[in-house]
PDB file of C-alpha atoms in Angstrom:
ATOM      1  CA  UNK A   1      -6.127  -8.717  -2.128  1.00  0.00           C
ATOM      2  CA  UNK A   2      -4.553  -5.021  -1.695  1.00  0.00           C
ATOM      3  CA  UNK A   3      -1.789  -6.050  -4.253  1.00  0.00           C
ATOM      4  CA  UNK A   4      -4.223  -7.395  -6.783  1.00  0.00           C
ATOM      5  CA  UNK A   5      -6.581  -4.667  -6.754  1.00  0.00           C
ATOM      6  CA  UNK A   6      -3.498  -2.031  -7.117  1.00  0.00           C
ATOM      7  CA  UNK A   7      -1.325  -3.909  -9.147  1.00  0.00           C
ATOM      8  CA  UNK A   8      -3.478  -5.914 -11.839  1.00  0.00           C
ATOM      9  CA  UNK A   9      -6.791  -3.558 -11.276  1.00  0.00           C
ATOM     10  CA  UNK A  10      -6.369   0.425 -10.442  1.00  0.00           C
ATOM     11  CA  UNK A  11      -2.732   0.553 -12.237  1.00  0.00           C
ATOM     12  CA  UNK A  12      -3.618  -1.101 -15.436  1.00  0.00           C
ATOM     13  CA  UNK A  13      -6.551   1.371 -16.074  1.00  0.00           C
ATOM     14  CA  UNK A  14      -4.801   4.786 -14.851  1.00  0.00           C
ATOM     15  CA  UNK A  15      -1.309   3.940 -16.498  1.00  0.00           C
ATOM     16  CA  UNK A  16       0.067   7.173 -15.188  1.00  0.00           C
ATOM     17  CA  UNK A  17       4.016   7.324 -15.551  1.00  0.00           C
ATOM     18  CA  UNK A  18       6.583   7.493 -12.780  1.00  0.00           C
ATOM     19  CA  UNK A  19       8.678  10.372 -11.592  1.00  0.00           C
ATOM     20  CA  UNK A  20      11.598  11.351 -14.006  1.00  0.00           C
ATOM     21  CA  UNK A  21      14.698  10.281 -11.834  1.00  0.00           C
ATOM     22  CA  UNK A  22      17.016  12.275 -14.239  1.00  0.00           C
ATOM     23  CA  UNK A  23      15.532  15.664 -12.793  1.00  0.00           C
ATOM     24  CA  UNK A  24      16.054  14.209  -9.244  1.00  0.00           C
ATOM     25  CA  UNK A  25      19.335  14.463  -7.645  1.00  0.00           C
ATOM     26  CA  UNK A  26      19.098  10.594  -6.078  1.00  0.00           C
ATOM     27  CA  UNK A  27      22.620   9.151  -4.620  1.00  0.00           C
ATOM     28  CA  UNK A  28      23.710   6.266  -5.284  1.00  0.00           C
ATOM     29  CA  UNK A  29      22.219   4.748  -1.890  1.00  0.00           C
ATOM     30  CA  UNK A  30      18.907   5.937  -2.729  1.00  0.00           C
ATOM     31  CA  UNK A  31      18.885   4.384  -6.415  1.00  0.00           C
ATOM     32  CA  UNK A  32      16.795   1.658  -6.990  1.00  0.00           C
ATOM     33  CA  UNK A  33      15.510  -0.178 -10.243  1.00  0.00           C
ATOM     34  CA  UNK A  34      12.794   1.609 -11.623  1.00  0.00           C
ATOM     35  CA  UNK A  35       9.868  -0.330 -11.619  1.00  0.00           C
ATOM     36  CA  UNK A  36       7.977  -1.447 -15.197  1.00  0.00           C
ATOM     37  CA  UNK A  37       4.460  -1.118 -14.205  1.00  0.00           C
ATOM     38  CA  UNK A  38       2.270   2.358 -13.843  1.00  0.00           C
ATOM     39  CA  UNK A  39       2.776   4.502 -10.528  1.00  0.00           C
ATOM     40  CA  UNK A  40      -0.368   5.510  -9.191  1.00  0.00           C
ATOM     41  CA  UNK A  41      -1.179   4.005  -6.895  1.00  0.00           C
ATOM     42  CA  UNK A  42       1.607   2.521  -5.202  1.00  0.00           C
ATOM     43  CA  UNK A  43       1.244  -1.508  -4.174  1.00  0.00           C
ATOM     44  CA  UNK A  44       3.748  -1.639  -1.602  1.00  0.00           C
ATOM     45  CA  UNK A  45       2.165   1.315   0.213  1.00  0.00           C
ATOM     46  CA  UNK A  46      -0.921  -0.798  -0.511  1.00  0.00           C
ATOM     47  CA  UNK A  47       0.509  -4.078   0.707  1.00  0.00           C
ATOM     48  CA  UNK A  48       1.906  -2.202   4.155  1.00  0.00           C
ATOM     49  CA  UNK A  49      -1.294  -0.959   5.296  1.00  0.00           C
ATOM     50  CA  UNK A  50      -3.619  -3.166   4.355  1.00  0.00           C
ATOM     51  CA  UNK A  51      -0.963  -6.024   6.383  1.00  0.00           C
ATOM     52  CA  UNK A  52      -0.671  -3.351   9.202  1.00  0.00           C
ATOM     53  CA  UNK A  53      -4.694  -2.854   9.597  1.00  0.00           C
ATOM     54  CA  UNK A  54      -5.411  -6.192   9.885  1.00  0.00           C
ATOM     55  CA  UNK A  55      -2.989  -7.025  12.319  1.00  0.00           C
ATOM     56  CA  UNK A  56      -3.800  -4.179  14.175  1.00  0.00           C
ATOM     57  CA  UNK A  57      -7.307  -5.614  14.411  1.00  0.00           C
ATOM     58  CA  UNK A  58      -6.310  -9.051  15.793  1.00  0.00           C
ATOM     59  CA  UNK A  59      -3.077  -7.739  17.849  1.00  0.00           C
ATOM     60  CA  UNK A  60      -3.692  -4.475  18.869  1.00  0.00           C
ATOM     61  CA  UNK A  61      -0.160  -4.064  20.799  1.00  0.00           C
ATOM     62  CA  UNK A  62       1.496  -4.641  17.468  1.00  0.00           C
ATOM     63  CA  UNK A  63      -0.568  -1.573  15.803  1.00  0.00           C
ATOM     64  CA  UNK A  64       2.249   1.180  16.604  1.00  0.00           C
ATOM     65  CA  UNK A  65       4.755  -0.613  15.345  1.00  0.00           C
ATOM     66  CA  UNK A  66       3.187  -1.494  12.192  1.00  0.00           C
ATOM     67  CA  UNK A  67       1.594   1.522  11.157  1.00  0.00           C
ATOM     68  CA  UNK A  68       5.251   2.815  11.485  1.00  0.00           C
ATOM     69  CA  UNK A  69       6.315  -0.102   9.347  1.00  0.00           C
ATOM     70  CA  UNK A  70       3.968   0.783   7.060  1.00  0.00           C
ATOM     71  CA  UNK A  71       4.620   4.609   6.658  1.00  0.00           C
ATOM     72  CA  UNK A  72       8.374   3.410   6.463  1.00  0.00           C
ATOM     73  CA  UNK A  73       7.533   1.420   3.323  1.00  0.00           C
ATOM     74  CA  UNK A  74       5.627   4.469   2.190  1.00  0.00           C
ATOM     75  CA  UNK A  75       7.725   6.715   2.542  1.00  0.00           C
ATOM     76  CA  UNK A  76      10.599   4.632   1.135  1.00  0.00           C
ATOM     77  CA  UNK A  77       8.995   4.350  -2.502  1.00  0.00           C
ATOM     78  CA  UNK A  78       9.237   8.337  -2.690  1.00  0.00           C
ATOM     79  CA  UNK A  79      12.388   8.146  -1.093  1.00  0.00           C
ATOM     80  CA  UNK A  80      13.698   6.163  -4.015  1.00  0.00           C
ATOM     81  CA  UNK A  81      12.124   8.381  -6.839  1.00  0.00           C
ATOM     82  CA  UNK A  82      10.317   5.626  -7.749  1.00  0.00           C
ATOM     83  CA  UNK A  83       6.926   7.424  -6.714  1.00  0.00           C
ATOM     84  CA  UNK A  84       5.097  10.647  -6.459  1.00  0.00           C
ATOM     85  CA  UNK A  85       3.801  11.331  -2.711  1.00  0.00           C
ATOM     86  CA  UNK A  86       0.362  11.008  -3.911  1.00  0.00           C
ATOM     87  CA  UNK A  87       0.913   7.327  -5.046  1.00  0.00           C
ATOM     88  CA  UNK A  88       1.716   6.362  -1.552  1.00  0.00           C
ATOM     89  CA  UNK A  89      -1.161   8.115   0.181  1.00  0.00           C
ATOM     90  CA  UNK A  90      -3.368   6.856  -2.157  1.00  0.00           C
ATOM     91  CA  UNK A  91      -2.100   3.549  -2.141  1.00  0.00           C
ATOM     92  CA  UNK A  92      -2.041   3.275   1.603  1.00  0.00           C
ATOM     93  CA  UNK A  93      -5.755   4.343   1.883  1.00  0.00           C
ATOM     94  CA  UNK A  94      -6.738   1.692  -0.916  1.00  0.00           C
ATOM     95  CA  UNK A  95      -4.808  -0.734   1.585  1.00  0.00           C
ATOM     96  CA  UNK A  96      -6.378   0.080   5.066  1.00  0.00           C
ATOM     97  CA  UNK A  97      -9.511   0.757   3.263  1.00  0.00           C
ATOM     98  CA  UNK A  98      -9.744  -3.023   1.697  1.00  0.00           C
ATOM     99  CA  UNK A  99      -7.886  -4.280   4.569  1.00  0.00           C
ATOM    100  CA  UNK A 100     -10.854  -2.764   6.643  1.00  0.00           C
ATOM    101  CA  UNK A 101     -14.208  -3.807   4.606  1.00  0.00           C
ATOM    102  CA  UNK A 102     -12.371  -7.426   4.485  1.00  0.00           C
ATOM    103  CA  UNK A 103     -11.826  -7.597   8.193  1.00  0.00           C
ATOM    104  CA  UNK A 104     -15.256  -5.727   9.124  1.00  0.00           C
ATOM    105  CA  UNK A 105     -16.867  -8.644   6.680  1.00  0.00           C
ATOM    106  CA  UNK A 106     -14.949 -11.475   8.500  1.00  0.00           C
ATOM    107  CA  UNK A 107     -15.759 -10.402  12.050  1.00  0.00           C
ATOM    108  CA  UNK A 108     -19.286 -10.286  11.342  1.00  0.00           C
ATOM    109  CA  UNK A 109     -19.566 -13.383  10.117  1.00  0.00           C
ATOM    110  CA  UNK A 110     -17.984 -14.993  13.045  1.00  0.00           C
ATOM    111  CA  UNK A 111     -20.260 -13.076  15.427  1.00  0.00           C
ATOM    112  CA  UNK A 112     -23.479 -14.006  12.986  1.00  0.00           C
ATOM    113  CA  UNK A 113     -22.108 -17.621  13.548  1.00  0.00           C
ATOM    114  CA  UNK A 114     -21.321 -17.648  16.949  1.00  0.00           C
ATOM    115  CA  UNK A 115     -24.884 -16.431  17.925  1.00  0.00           C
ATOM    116  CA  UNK A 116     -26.513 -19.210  16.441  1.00  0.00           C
TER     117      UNK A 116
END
């Protein structure tokens, strides 16, 4: 759902462009094929969090681990100059945020149906 929104949704209306990689000194290691679609805001920070959220709600001695996944994935899309920092904080929040109204609808419609 995270992706969706993002990708087909948020991106398609903002269209903002991504970073100019030929003002950024990038080595060879940290080159990467630019993306097509619009930058902000970034799907795979997104995709991370809202993943890490919700299986921080169900496993909670996975949640360090994950979150760190997460900021990892984050962090790698600037990394690569494929994003600005504000594409992956942005992104991330649309992820835990969905990730959190989905699993906060879910749980309290098991609990609604458990009580009856």
């Amino acid at each position: 759902m995270a992706s969706a929104v993002v990708n087909l949704g948020v991106k398609t209306l903002l269209r903002k462009r991504r970073p100019d990689r030929s003002r950024q000194d990038l080595s060879d290691a940290r080159h990467t094929r630019m993306p097509a679609s619009a930058t902000f805001p970034s799907g795979h920070a997104a995709s991370a969090f809202a993943f890490a959220h919700t299986v921080d709600r169900t496993m909670p001695g996975l949640a360090l681990s994950l979150d760190l996944l997460a900021g990892a994935v984050a962090y790698s899309r600037v990394h690569t100059g494929v994003h600005y920092p504000g594409d992956v904080v942005v992104g991330s929040i649309l992820g835990a945020g969905m990730a959190a109204m989905v699993t906060g609808a879910l749980e309290r419609e098991r609990t609604r149906h458990s009580r009856r």
